[in-house]
Amino acid sequence: MSGVDDPLVVHTSGDREIVLSRLFEAPAHLVFAAFTQPELLVRWYGARGWRLTECDVDLRVGGRWRFVSQGPEGAQMVQAGVYRQIEPPHRLVYTELFDDQSYPGETLVSHEITELASQTTVTTTLLYATAKGRDTVLRYPMARGVGQSFTRLADLLHSTTTSGREHP
């Protein structure tokens, strides 16, 4: 599913899951920070042409998050959810629901963050409420968008680690 030059690996598992995996040249604590700190999220989150205009994060179990993204020609996308598990810097689990969602139910998003020799792999599992919902998402350019977003994240992490600063 992913392109030859695209470092994002995408596969399906079961009838309701999509699994995304990407290696980053940065330590796990920086990657975790980039997924949880609004001042970092606004610097990388979103496909090419999209940017976060609102980023609210209440990083605690039961805390809510909400992102508003602006895209080409004034397009807007709003997504939100509730944090279920927070285990810095290795695990982050939350629900996700889009305001204009085209498939039923909440999605459970799980990020597993594994570091080995200052390289960190993020494995994201998206568990949809229904198989039909997962199949709907697979028809979208979701993998391309996540790939572009993760490339922006890799660039942010690279600039942080090569500048000698440990905080993006």
Coordinates of N, CA, C and O in Angstrom, one line a residue:
M1 N 0.8 -1.2 0.0 CA 0.0 0.0 0.0 C 0.8 1.3 0.0 O 0.4 2.3 -0.5
S2 N 2.0 1.2 0.6 CA 2.8 2.4 0.6 C 3.8 2.4 -0.6 O 4.1 1.4 -1.1
G3 N 4.2 3.6 -1.0 CA 5.1 3.7 -2.2 C 6.5 3.3 -1.9 O 6.9 3.2 -0.7
V4 N 7.2 3.0 -2.9 CA 8.6 2.5 -2.8 C 9.5 3.4 -2.0 O 10.3 3.1 -1.2
D5 N 9.3 4.7 -2.3 CA 10.2 5.8 -1.7 C 9.6 6.3 -0.4 O 10.2 7.1 0.3
D6 N 8.4 5.8 0.0 CA 7.7 6.3 1.2 C 8.1 5.4 2.3 O 7.9 4.2 2.3
P7 N 8.7 6.0 3.4 CA 9.1 5.2 4.5 C 8.0 4.8 5.4 O 8.2 4.0 6.4
L8 N 6.8 5.2 5.1 CA 5.6 4.8 5.9 C 5.2 3.4 5.4 O 5.0 3.2 4.2
V9 N 5.0 2.5 6.3 CA 4.5 1.1 6.0 C 3.1 1.0 6.4 O 2.8 1.4 7.6
V10 N 2.2 0.6 5.6 CA 0.8 0.5 5.9 C 0.3 -0.9 5.6 O 0.6 -1.5 4.5
H11 N -0.4 -1.5 6.5 CA -1.0 -2.8 6.3 C -2.3 -2.9 7.1 O -2.5 -2.2 8.0
T12 N -3.1 -3.9 6.7 CA -4.3 -4.2 7.4 C -4.2 -5.4 8.2 O -3.4 -6.3 7.9
S13 N -4.9 -5.4 9.4 CA -4.8 -6.5 10.3 C -6.3 -6.7 10.7 O -6.9 -5.8 11.3
G14 N -6.8 -7.9 10.5 CA -8.2 -8.1 10.9 C -9.1 -7.4 9.9 O -8.6 -6.8 8.9
D15 N -10.3 -7.2 10.2 CA -11.2 -6.5 9.3 C -11.6 -5.1 9.7 O -12.3 -4.4 9.0
R16 N -11.0 -4.7 10.9 CA -11.3 -3.3 11.4 C -10.1 -2.5 11.6 O -10.2 -1.4 12.1
E17 N -8.9 -3.0 11.3 CA -7.6 -2.3 11.7 C -6.8 -1.9 10.5 O -6.8 -2.6 9.4
I18 N -6.2 -0.7 10.6 CA -5.1 -0.3 9.7 C -3.9 -0.1 10.6 O -4.0 0.6 11.7
V19 N -2.7 -0.6 10.2 CA -1.5 -0.4 11.0 C -0.5 0.4 10.2 O -0.3 0.0 9.0
L20 N 0.0 1.4 10.7 CA 1.0 2.3 10.1 C 2.3 2.3 10.9 O 2.2 2.3 12.1
S21 N 3.4 2.2 10.2 CA 4.7 2.1 10.9 C 5.7 3.0 10.2 O 5.8 3.0 9.0
R22 N 6.5 3.7 11.0 CA 7.5 4.6 10.4 C 8.7 4.7 11.4 O 8.5 4.8 12.6
L23 N 9.9 4.7 10.9 CA 11.1 4.9 11.6 C 11.5 6.3 11.6 O 11.5 7.0 10.5
F24 N 11.9 6.9 12.8 CA 12.4 8.2 12.9 C 13.8 8.2 13.5 O 14.1 7.4 14.4
E25 N 14.6 9.1 13.0 CA 16.0 9.3 13.5 C 16.0 10.2 14.7 O 16.6 11.3 14.6
A26 N 15.4 9.8 15.8 CA 15.4 10.6 17.0 C 15.0 9.7 18.2 O 14.4 8.6 18.0
P27 N 15.4 10.1 19.3 CA 15.1 9.4 20.5 C 13.5 9.4 20.8 O 12.8 10.4 20.5
A28 N 13.1 8.4 21.5 CA 11.7 8.2 21.8 C 11.0 9.4 22.5 O 9.9 9.8 22.3
H29 N 11.8 10.0 23.5 CA 11.2 11.1 24.2 C 10.9 12.3 23.4 O 9.9 13.0 23.6
L30 N 11.7 12.5 22.3 CA 11.4 13.6 21.4 C 10.2 13.3 20.5 O 9.3 14.2 20.3
V31 N 10.1 12.0 20.1 CA 8.9 11.6 19.3 C 7.7 11.7 20.1 O 6.7 12.3 19.6
F32 N 7.7 11.2 21.3 CA 6.5 11.3 22.2 C 6.1 12.8 22.4 O 4.9 13.1 22.3
A33 N 7.1 13.6 22.6 CA 6.8 15.1 22.8 C 6.1 15.6 21.6 O 5.1 16.4 21.7
A34 N 6.6 15.3 20.4 CA 6.0 15.8 19.2 C 4.5 15.4 19.0 O 3.8 16.1 18.3
F35 N 4.1 14.2 19.5 CA 2.8 13.7 19.4 C 1.9 14.3 20.5 O 0.6 14.2 20.4
T36 N 2.4 15.0 21.5 CA 1.6 15.4 22.7 C 1.7 16.9 23.0 O 0.9 17.3 23.8
Q37 N 2.6 17.6 22.5 CA 2.8 19.0 22.8 C 2.3 19.9 21.7 O 2.8 19.9 20.6
P38 N 1.3 20.8 22.0 CA 0.7 21.6 21.0 C 1.7 22.4 20.2 O 1.6 22.6 19.0
E39 N 2.7 23.0 20.9 CA 3.7 23.8 20.2 C 4.5 23.0 19.2 O 5.0 23.6 18.3
L40 N 4.6 21.7 19.3 CA 5.2 20.9 18.4 C 4.3 20.4 17.3 O 4.6 20.3 16.1
L41 N 3.1 19.9 17.7 CA 2.1 19.4 16.8 C 1.8 20.4 15.7 O 1.6 20.0 14.5
V42 N 1.7 21.7 16.0 CA 1.4 22.7 15.0 C 2.5 22.8 13.9 O 2.3 23.4 12.9
R43 N 3.7 22.3 14.2 CA 4.8 22.4 13.3 C 4.9 21.2 12.3 O 5.6 21.3 11.4
W44 N 4.1 20.2 12.6 CA 4.2 19.0 11.6 C 2.9 18.3 11.3 O 2.8 17.6 10.3
Y45 N 1.9 18.5 12.1 CA 0.7 17.7 11.9 C -0.1 18.1 10.7 O -0.5 19.2 10.5
G46 N -0.4 17.2 9.8 CA -1.2 17.4 8.6 C -0.5 17.1 7.3 O 0.7 17.2 7.2
A47 N -1.2 16.7 6.3 CA -0.7 16.5 5.0 C -0.2 17.8 4.4 O -0.5 18.9 4.9
R48 N 0.5 17.7 3.3 CA 1.0 18.8 2.6 C -0.2 19.7 2.2 O -1.2 19.3 1.7
G49 N -0.1 21.0 2.5 CA -1.1 22.0 2.2 C -2.1 22.2 3.4 O -3.0 23.0 3.3
W50 N -2.0 21.4 4.4 CA -2.8 21.5 5.6 C -2.0 21.9 6.8 O -0.8 21.6 6.9
R51 N -2.6 22.6 7.7 CA -2.0 23.0 9.0 C -3.0 23.1 10.1 O -4.1 23.4 9.9
L52 N -2.5 22.9 11.3 CA -3.3 23.0 12.5 C -3.5 24.5 12.8 O -2.5 25.2 12.9
T53 N -4.7 24.9 12.9 CA -5.0 26.3 13.3 C -5.5 26.3 14.8 O -5.4 27.4 15.4
E54 N -6.0 25.2 15.3 CA -6.3 25.1 16.7 C -5.8 23.7 17.2 O -5.9 22.7 16.5
C55 N -5.2 23.7 18.3 CA -4.6 22.4 18.9 C -4.8 22.4 20.4 O -4.0 23.1 21.1
D56 N -5.8 21.8 20.9 CA -6.0 21.7 22.3 C -5.7 20.3 22.8 O -6.2 19.3 22.3
V57 N -4.8 20.2 23.8 CA -4.4 18.9 24.3 C -4.5 19.0 25.9 O -3.8 19.8 26.5
D58 N -5.3 18.2 26.5 CA -5.4 18.0 27.9 C -4.8 16.6 28.2 O -5.6 15.6 28.2
L59 N -3.5 16.5 28.3 CA -2.8 15.2 28.3 C -2.9 14.6 29.6 O -2.0 14.7 30.5
R60 N -4.0 13.9 29.9 CA -4.2 13.1 31.0 C -5.2 12.0 30.7 O -6.1 12.3 29.8
V61 N -5.2 10.9 31.3 CA -6.2 9.9 31.1 C -7.6 10.5 31.3 O -7.8 11.1 32.4
G62 N -8.5 10.5 30.4 CA -9.8 11.1 30.5 C -9.8 12.5 29.9 O -10.9 13.1 29.8
G63 N -8.6 13.0 29.6 CA -8.5 14.4 29.1 C -8.9 14.4 27.6 O -8.8 13.4 26.9
R64 N -9.4 15.5 27.1 CA -9.8 15.6 25.7 C -8.8 16.3 24.9 O -8.0 17.1 25.4
W65 N -8.8 16.0 23.6 CA -8.0 16.7 22.6 C -8.9 17.1 21.5 O -9.9 16.5 21.2
R66 N -8.5 18.2 20.8 CA -9.3 18.7 19.6 C -8.3 19.4 18.7 O -7.6 20.3 19.1
F67 N -8.3 19.0 17.4 CA -7.5 19.7 16.4 C -8.5 20.2 15.3 O -9.4 19.6 14.9
V68 N -8.2 21.5 14.9 CA -8.8 22.1 13.8 C -7.8 22.3 12.7 O -6.8 23.0 13.0
S69 N -7.9 21.8 11.5 CA -7.0 21.9 10.5 C -7.6 22.7 9.3 O -8.8 22.6 9.0
Q70 N -6.7 23.6 8.7 CA -7.1 24.3 7.5 C -6.4 23.7 6.3 O -5.2 23.5 6.4
G71 N -7.1 23.6 5.2 CA -6.4 23.0 4.0 C -6.6 23.9 2.8 O -7.0 25.1 2.9
P72 N -6.4 23.3 1.7 CA -6.5 24.1 0.4 C -7.9 24.6 0.2 O -8.9 24.0 0.6
E73 N -7.9 25.8 -0.4 CA -9.2 26.5 -0.8 C -10.2 26.6 0.4 O -11.4 26.5 0.3
G74 N -9.6 26.8 1.6 CA -10.4 27.1 2.8 C -11.0 25.8 3.4 O -11.9 26.0 4.3
A75 N -10.6 24.6 3.0 CA -11.2 23.4 3.6 C -10.8 23.4 5.0 O -9.8 23.8 5.5
Q76 N -11.8 22.8 5.8 CA -11.5 22.7 7.3 C -11.8 21.3 7.7 O -12.8 20.7 7.2
M77 N -11.1 20.8 8.7 CA -11.3 19.4 9.2 C -11.1 19.6 10.7 O -10.2 20.1 11.2
V78 N -12.1 19.0 11.4 CA -12.1 19.0 12.9 C -12.1 17.6 13.4 O -13.0 16.8 13.0
Q79 N -11.2 17.3 14.3 CA -11.2 15.9 14.9 C -10.9 16.1 16.4 O -10.3 17.0 16.8
A80 N -11.4 15.2 17.2 CA -11.3 15.3 18.6 C -11.4 13.9 19.2 O -11.8 12.9 18.6
G81 N -11.1 13.8 20.5 CA -11.2 12.5 21.2 C -10.8 12.6 22.7 O -10.7 13.8 23.2
V82 N -10.6 11.5 23.3 CA -10.3 11.4 24.7 C -9.1 10.5 24.9 O -9.1 9.4 24.3
Y83 N -8.2 10.9 25.7 CA -7.0 10.1 26.0 C -7.4 8.9 26.9 O -8.1 9.1 27.9
R84 N -7.0 7.7 26.5 CA -7.3 6.5 27.3 C -6.0 6.0 28.0 O -6.2 5.5 29.1
Q85 N -4.8 6.0 27.4 CA -3.6 5.6 28.0 C -2.5 6.5 27.6 O -2.4 6.9 26.5
I86 N -1.7 6.9 28.6 CA -0.5 7.8 28.4 C 0.6 7.2 29.2 O 0.6 7.2 30.4
E87 N 1.6 6.7 28.5 CA 2.8 6.0 29.1 C 4.0 6.6 28.4 O 4.6 5.9 27.6
P88 N 4.5 7.8 28.8 CA 5.6 8.4 28.2 C 6.9 7.6 28.4 O 7.1 7.1 29.5
P89 N 7.7 7.5 27.4 CA 7.6 7.9 26.0 C 7.2 6.8 25.1 O 7.5 6.8 23.9
H90 N 6.5 5.8 25.6 CA 6.3 4.5 24.8 C 4.9 4.2 24.3 O 4.8 3.5 23.3
R91 N 3.9 4.8 24.9 CA 2.6 4.5 24.5 C 1.6 5.6 24.6 O 1.6 6.3 25.6
L92 N 0.7 5.8 23.6 CA -0.3 6.8 23.7 C -1.5 6.3 23.0 O -1.5 5.8 21.8
V93 N -2.7 6.2 23.7 CA -3.9 5.7 23.2 C -5.0 6.7 23.4 O -5.2 7.2 24.5
Y94 N -5.8 6.9 22.3 CA -6.9 7.9 22.4 C -8.0 7.5 21.4 O -7.8 6.8 20.5
T95 N -9.2 8.1 21.7 CA -10.3 7.9 20.7 C -10.2 9.1 19.7 O -9.6 10.1 20.0
E96 N -10.8 8.9 18.5 CA -10.8 9.9 17.5 C -12.2 9.9 16.8 O -12.7 8.8 16.4
L97 N -12.7 11.1 16.6 CA -14.0 11.3 15.9 C -13.9 12.6 15.1 O -13.5 13.6 15.7
F98 N -14.2 12.5 13.8 CA -14.2 13.7 13.0 C -15.6 14.4 13.0 O -16.6 13.7 13.1
D99 N -15.6 15.7 12.9 CA -16.9 16.4 12.9 C -17.7 16.0 11.7 O -18.9 15.8 11.8
D100 N -17.1 15.9 10.5 CA -17.8 15.5 9.3 C -17.4 14.1 8.8 O -17.1 13.8 7.7
Q101 N -17.5 13.2 9.8 CA -17.0 11.8 9.5 C -18.0 11.0 8.6 O -19.2 11.2 8.7
S102 N -17.4 10.3 7.7 CA -18.2 9.6 6.7 C -18.4 8.1 7.0 O -18.9 7.3 6.2
Y103 N -18.0 7.7 8.2 CA -18.2 6.3 8.6 C -18.6 6.3 10.1 O -18.4 7.2 10.8
P104 N -19.2 5.2 10.6 CA -19.8 5.2 11.9 C -18.8 5.0 13.0 O -17.8 4.3 12.9
G105 N -19.0 5.6 14.2 CA -18.3 5.3 15.4 C -17.0 5.9 15.6 O -16.4 6.5 14.7
E106 N -16.5 5.8 16.8 CA -15.2 6.3 17.2 C -14.1 5.3 16.7 O -14.3 4.1 16.7
T107 N -13.0 5.9 16.5 CA -11.8 5.1 16.1 C -10.9 5.1 17.4 O -10.7 6.1 18.0
L108 N -10.3 3.9 17.7 CA -9.3 3.9 18.8 C -7.9 3.9 18.1 O -7.6 3.1 17.3
V109 N -7.1 4.9 18.5 CA -5.8 5.1 17.9 C -4.8 4.8 19.0 O -4.8 5.3 20.1
S110 N -3.9 3.8 18.7 CA -2.8 3.4 19.6 C -1.5 3.7 18.9 O -1.2 3.1 17.9
H111 N -0.6 4.5 19.6 CA 0.8 4.7 19.1 C 1.7 3.9 20.0 O 1.7 4.2 21.2
E112 N 2.5 3.0 19.5 CA 3.5 2.3 20.2 C 4.8 2.9 19.7 O 5.1 2.9 18.5
I113 N 5.6 3.4 20.6 CA 6.9 4.1 20.3 C 8.0 3.4 20.9 O 8.2 3.2 22.1
T114 N 8.9 2.8 20.0 CA 10.0 1.9 20.4 C 11.3 2.5 20.0 O 11.5 2.7 18.8
E115 N 12.2 2.7 20.9 CA 13.5 3.2 20.6 C 14.6 2.1 20.6 O 14.6 1.3 21.5
L116 N 15.5 2.2 19.6 CA 16.6 1.3 19.5 C 17.8 2.1 18.9 O 17.6 2.5 17.8
A117 N 18.8 2.3 19.7 CA 20.0 3.0 19.2 C 19.7 4.3 18.6 O 20.1 4.7 17.5
S118 N 19.0 5.1 19.4 CA 18.6 6.5 19.0 C 17.7 6.6 17.8 O 17.5 7.7 17.2
Q119 N 17.1 5.5 17.3 CA 16.2 5.5 16.3 C 14.8 5.0 16.9 O 14.9 4.1 17.7
T120 N 13.8 5.6 16.5 CA 12.5 5.3 17.1 C 11.5 4.9 16.0 O 11.3 5.6 15.1
T121 N 10.8 3.8 16.3 CA 9.7 3.3 15.4 C 8.4 3.7 16.1 O 8.2 3.4 17.2
V122 N 7.5 4.3 15.3 CA 6.2 4.6 15.7 C 5.3 3.6 14.9 O 5.3 3.6 13.7
T123 N 4.6 2.8 15.7 CA 3.6 1.9 15.1 C 2.2 2.3 15.6 O 1.9 2.3 16.8
T124 N 1.4 2.8 14.6 CA 0.1 3.3 14.9 C -1.0 2.3 14.5 O -1.0 1.9 13.3
T125 N -1.8 1.9 15.4 CA -2.9 1.0 15.0 C -4.2 1.8 15.1 O -4.5 2.4 16.2
L126 N -5.0 1.8 14.0 CA -6.3 2.4 14.0 C -7.3 1.3 14.0 O -7.4 0.5 13.1
L127 N -8.1 1.3 15.1 CA -9.2 0.3 15.2 C -10.5 1.0 15.0 O -10.9 1.8 15.9
Y128 N -11.1 0.7 13.9 CA -12.4 1.3 13.6 C -13.6 0.6 14.2 O -13.5 -0.6 14.5
A129 N -14.7 1.2 14.4 CA -15.9 0.7 15.0 C -16.4 -0.5 14.2 O -17.0 -1.4 14.7
T130 N -16.3 -0.4 12.8 CA -16.9 -1.4 12.0 C -15.9 -1.7 10.8 O -15.0 -0.8 10.5
A131 N -16.0 -2.8 10.2 CA -15.2 -3.2 9.0 C -15.6 -2.2 7.9 O -14.7 -1.8 7.1
K132 N -16.8 -1.8 7.7 CA -17.2 -0.9 6.7 C -16.5 0.5 6.9 O -16.1 1.1 5.9
G133 N -16.4 0.9 8.1 CA -15.7 2.2 8.4 C -14.2 2.1 8.0 O -13.7 3.0 7.3
R134 N -13.6 1.0 8.3 CA -12.2 0.8 7.9 C -12.0 0.8 6.4 O -11.1 1.4 5.8
D135 N -12.9 0.1 5.7 CA -12.9 0.0 4.3 C -13.1 1.4 3.6 O -12.5 1.7 2.6
T136 N -14.0 2.2 4.2 CA -14.2 3.5 3.7 C -12.9 4.4 3.8 O -12.5 5.0 2.8
V137 N -12.2 4.3 4.9 CA -11.0 5.0 5.1 C -9.9 4.6 4.1 O -9.1 5.4 3.6
L138 N -9.9 3.3 3.9 CA -8.9 2.8 2.9 C -9.0 3.3 1.5 O -8.1 3.3 0.7
R139 N -10.3 3.8 1.2 CA -10.5 4.4 -0.1 C -10.0 5.8 -0.2 O -9.9 6.4 -1.3
Y140 N -9.8 6.4 0.9 CA -9.3 7.8 1.0 C -7.8 7.9 0.8 O -7.1 6.8 1.0
P141 N -7.2 9.1 0.6 CA -5.8 9.2 0.5 C -5.1 9.3 1.9 O -4.2 10.0 2.1
M142 N -5.7 8.6 2.8 CA -5.2 8.6 4.2 C -3.7 8.3 4.3 O -3.0 9.0 5.0
A143 N -3.3 7.2 3.7 CA -1.9 6.8 3.8 C -1.0 7.9 3.2 O 0.1 8.2 3.8
R144 N -1.4 8.5 2.1 CA -0.6 9.6 1.5 C -0.5 10.7 2.5 O 0.6 11.3 2.8
G145 N -1.6 11.1 3.1 CA -1.6 12.2 4.1 C -0.8 12.0 5.3 O -0.1 12.8 5.7
V146 N -0.9 10.8 5.9 CA -0.1 10.4 7.0 C 1.3 10.4 6.6 O 2.2 10.9 7.4
G147 N 1.6 9.8 5.5 CA 3.0 9.8 5.0 C 3.6 11.2 4.9 O 4.8 11.4 5.4
Q148 N 2.9 12.1 4.3 CA 3.3 13.5 4.2 C 3.5 14.2 5.6 O 4.5 14.9 5.9
S149 N 2.6 13.9 6.5 CA 2.6 14.4 7.8 C 3.8 13.9 8.6 O 4.6 14.6 9.2
F150 N 4.1 12.6 8.5 CA 5.2 12.0 9.1 C 6.5 12.4 8.5 O 7.6 12.5 9.2
T151 N 6.6 12.8 7.2 CA 7.8 13.4 6.6 C 8.0 14.7 7.3 O 9.2 15.1 7.6
R152 N 7.0 15.5 7.5 CA 7.2 16.8 8.2 C 7.7 16.6 9.6 O 8.5 17.3 10.1
L153 N 7.2 15.5 10.3 CA 7.6 15.2 11.6 C 9.1 14.8 11.6 O 9.9 15.3 12.4
A154 N 9.5 14.0 10.6 CA 10.9 13.6 10.5 C 11.8 14.8 10.3 O 12.9 14.9 10.9
D155 N 11.4 15.8 9.5 CA 12.1 17.0 9.3 C 12.3 17.8 10.6 O 13.4 18.3 10.9
L156 N 11.2 17.9 11.3 CA 11.2 18.6 12.6 C 12.2 17.9 13.6 O 13.1 18.6 14.2
L157 N 12.1 16.6 13.7 CA 13.0 15.8 14.6 C 14.4 15.9 14.1 O 15.3 16.1 14.9
H158 N 14.7 15.9 12.8 CA 16.0 16.0 12.3 C 16.6 17.4 12.6 O 17.8 17.5 13.1
S159 N 15.9 18.4 12.4 CA 16.4 19.8 12.7 C 16.7 19.9 14.2 O 17.6 20.6 14.6
T160 N 15.9 19.2 15.1 CA 16.1 19.3 16.5 C 17.4 18.5 16.9 O 18.2 19.0 17.7
T161 N 17.5 17.3 16.4 CA 18.7 16.5 16.8 C 20.0 17.0 16.2 O 21.0 16.8 16.8
T162 N 19.9 17.6 15.0 CA 21.2 18.1 14.4 C 21.6 19.4 14.9 O 22.7 19.8 14.7
S163 N 20.7 20.2 15.5 CA 21.0 21.5 16.0 C 21.7 21.4 17.4 O 22.1 22.4 18.0
G164 N 21.7 20.1 17.9 CA 22.3 19.9 19.3 C 21.3 20.2 20.4 O 21.7 20.0 21.6
R165 N 20.1 20.6 20.1 CA 19.1 20.8 21.1 C 18.3 19.6 21.2 O 18.0 18.9 20.3
E166 N 18.0 19.3 22.5 CA 17.2 18.1 22.7 C 15.7 18.4 22.8 O 14.9 17.5 23.0
H167 N 15.3 19.6 22.6 CA 13.9 20.0 22.6 C 13.5 20.7 21.3 O 14.1 21.7 21.0
P168 N 12.6 20.2 20.5 CA 12.2 20.8 19.3 C 11.6 22.2 19.5 O 11.1 22.5 20.5

